[in-house]
CSV table of C-alpha atoms in Angstrom, one decimal:
chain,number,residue,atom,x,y,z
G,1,UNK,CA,15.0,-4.2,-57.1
G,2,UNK,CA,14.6,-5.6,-53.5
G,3,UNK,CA,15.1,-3.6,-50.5
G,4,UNK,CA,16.5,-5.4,-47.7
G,5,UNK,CA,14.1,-4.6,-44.3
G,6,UNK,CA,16.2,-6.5,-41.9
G,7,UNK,CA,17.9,-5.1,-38.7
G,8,UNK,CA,21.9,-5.2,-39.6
G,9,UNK,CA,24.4,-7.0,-37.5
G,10,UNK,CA,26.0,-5.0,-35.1
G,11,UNK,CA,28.9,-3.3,-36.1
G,12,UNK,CA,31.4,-3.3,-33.4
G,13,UNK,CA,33.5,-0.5,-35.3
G,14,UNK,CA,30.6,1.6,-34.7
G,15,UNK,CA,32.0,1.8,-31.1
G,16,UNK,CA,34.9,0.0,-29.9
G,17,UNK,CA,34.1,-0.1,-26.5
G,18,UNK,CA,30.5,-1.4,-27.1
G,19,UNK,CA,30.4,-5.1,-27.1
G,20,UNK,CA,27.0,-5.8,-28.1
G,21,UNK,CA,23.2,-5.1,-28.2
G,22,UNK,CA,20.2,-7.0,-27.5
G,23,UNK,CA,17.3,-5.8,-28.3
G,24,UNK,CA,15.1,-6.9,-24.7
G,25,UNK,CA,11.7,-5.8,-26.5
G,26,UNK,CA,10.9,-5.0,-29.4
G,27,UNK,CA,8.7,-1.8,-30.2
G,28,UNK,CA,6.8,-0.5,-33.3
G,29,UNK,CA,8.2,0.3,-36.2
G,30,UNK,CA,8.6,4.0,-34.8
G,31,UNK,CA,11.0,2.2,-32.0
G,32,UNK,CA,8.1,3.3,-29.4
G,33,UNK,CA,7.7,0.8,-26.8
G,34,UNK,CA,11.5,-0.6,-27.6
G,35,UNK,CA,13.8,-1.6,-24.6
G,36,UNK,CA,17.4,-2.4,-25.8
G,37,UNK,CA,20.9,-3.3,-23.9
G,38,UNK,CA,24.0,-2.5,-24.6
G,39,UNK,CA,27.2,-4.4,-23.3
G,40,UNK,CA,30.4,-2.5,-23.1
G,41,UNK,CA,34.1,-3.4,-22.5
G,42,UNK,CA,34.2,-4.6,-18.9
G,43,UNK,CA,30.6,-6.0,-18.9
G,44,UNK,CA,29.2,-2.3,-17.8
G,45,UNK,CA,25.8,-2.4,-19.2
G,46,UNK,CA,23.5,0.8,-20.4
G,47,UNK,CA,19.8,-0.4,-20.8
G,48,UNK,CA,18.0,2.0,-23.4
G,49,UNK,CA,14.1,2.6,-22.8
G,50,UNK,CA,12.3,4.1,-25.6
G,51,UNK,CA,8.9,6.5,-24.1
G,52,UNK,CA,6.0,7.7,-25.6
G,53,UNK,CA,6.2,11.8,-27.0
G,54,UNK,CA,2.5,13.4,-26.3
G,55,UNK,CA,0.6,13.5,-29.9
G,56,UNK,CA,2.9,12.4,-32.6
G,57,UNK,CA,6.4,13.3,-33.3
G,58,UNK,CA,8.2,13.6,-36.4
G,59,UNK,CA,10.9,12.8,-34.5
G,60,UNK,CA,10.1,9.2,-32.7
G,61,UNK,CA,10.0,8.0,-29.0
G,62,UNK,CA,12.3,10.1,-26.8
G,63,UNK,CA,14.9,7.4,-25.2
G,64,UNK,CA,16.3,7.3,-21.6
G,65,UNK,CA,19.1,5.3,-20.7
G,66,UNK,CA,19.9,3.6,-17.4
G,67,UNK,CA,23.1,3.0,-16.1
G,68,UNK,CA,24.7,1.7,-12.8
G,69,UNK,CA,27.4,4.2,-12.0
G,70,UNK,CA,27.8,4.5,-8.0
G,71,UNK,CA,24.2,3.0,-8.1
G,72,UNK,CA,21.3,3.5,-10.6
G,73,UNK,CA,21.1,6.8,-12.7
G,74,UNK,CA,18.4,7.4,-15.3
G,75,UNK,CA,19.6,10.3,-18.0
G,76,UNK,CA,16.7,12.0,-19.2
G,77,UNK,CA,13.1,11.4,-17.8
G,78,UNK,CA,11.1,11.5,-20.3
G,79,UNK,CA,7.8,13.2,-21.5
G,80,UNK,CA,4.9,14.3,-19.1
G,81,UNK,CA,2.6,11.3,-18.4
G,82,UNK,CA,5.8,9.2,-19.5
G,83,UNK,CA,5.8,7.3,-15.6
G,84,UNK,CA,3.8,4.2,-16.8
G,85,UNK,CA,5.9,3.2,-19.7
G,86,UNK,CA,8.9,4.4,-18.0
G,87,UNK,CA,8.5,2.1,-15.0
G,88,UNK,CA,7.2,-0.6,-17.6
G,89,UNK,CA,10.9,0.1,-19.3
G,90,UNK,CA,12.6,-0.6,-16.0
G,91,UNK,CA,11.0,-3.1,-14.8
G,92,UNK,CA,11.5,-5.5,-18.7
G,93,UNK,CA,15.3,-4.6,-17.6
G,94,UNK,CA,14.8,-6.3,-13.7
G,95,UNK,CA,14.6,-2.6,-12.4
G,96,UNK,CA,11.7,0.0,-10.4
G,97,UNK,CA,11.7,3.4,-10.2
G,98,UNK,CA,12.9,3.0,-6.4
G,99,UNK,CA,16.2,1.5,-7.7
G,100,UNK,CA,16.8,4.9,-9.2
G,101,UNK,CA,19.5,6.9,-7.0
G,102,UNK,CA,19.6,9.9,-9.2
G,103,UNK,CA,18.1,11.3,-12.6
G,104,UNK,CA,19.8,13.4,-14.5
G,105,UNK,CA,18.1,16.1,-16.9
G,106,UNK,CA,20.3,17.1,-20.3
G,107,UNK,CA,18.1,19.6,-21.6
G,108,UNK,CA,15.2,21.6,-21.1
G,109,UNK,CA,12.6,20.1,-23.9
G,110,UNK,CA,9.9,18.7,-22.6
G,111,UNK,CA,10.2,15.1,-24.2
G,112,UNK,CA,13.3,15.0,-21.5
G,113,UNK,CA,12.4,16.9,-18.4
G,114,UNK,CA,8.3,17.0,-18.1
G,115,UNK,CA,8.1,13.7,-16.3
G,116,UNK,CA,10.9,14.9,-14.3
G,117,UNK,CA,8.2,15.9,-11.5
G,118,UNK,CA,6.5,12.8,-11.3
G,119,UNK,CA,9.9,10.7,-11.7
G,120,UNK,CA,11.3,12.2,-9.0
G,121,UNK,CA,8.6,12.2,-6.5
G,122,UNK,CA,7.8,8.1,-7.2
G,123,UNK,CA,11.4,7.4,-7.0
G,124,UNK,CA,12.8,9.7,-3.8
G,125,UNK,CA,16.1,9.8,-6.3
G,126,UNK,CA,18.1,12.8,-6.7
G,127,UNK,CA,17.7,15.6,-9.4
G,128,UNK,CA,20.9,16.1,-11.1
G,129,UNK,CA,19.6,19.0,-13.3
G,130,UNK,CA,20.2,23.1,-13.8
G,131,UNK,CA,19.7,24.7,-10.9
G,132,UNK,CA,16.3,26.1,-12.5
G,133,UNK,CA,14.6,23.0,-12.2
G,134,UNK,CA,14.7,23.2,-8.4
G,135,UNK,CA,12.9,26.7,-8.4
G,136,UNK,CA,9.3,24.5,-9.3
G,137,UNK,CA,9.8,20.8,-8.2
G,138,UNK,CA,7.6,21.9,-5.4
G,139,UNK,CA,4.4,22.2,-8.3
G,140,UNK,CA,3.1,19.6,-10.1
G,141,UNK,CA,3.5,20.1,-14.1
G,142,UNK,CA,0.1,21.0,-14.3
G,143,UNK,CA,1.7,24.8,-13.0
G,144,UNK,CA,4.3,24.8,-15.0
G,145,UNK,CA,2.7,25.9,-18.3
G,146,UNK,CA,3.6,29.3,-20.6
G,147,UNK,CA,2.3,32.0,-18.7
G,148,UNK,CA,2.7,35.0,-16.0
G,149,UNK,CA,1.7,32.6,-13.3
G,150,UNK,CA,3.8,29.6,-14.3
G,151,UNK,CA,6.4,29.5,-11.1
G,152,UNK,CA,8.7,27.7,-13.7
G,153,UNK,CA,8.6,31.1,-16.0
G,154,UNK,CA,8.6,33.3,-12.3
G,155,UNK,CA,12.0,31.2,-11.2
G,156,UNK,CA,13.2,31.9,-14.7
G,157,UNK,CA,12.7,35.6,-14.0
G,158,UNK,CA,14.2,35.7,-10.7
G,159,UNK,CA,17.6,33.7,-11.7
G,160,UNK,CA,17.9,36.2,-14.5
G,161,UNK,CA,17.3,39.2,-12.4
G,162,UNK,CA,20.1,37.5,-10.2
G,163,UNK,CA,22.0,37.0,-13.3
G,164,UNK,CA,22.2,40.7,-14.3
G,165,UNK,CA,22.8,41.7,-11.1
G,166,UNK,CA,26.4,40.4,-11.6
């Protein structure tokens, strides 16, 4: 029996209030190096940029999405050394990192907040993000690491010292 390979039509029950997809460039079969736009109701667009995980993943390309809302916000930055195909990403969709207003940080896995540094610092955009992450924007990620002299592990330390004090 045949297996069908193809890429299946969009199905707009998926999500009624996407209107489409377009797939801007293609990546590997992975999705690594994939850009993709979605349309939703009112013509809103969310472009979808697919970055490079350091070593392999089981898991695939972390993705960040772009969206204009009150001007350009990125959700997620991506990986450490991320800033090359994240700026390629933006600029396949007509964008730069200097468009970006703000970047908002989900989580704290690496894959979504280590280029956060270098993001933020090419783009003069705002860091929407825990208030942890302001404790060590002033060090590059190279001092960021696991250890007793990481200031991200120090700032830790500090806001849950502050924390129990309550």
């Amino acid at each position: 029996m045949a297996v069908d390979t193809t890429t299946p039509s969009w199905n707009r029950s998926t999500n009624p209030y996407i209107e489409g997809m377009d797939v801007v460039r293609e990546g590997d079969k992975s999705g690594l190096g994939m850009v993709l736009r979605f349309t939703l109701r009112g013509s809103r667009e969310i472009g979808v940029i697919s970055l490079p995980q350091q070593g392999h993943s089981r898991t695939g390309p972390t993705w960040a999405y772009l969206i204009d809302i009150q001007g350009w916000t990125l959700i997620d930055a991506g990986p450490r050394g991320a800033l090359d195909a994240l700026e390629e990403g933006l600029k396949t969709l007509g964008r730069k990192t200097t468009d970006l207003e703000r970047v908002i940080i989900t989580h704290g896995h690496q894959d979504h907040d280590g280029n956060a540094y270098d993001l933020v610092k090419a783009s003069g955009a705002e860091l929407w993000a825990h208030e942890l992450y302001f404790h060590f924007l002033p060090f590059g990620h190279e001092h960021t690491g696991l250890d007793r002299e990481s200031p991200l592990h120090q700032a830790m330390h500090e806001i849950r010292k502050r924390d129990e004090a309550w």
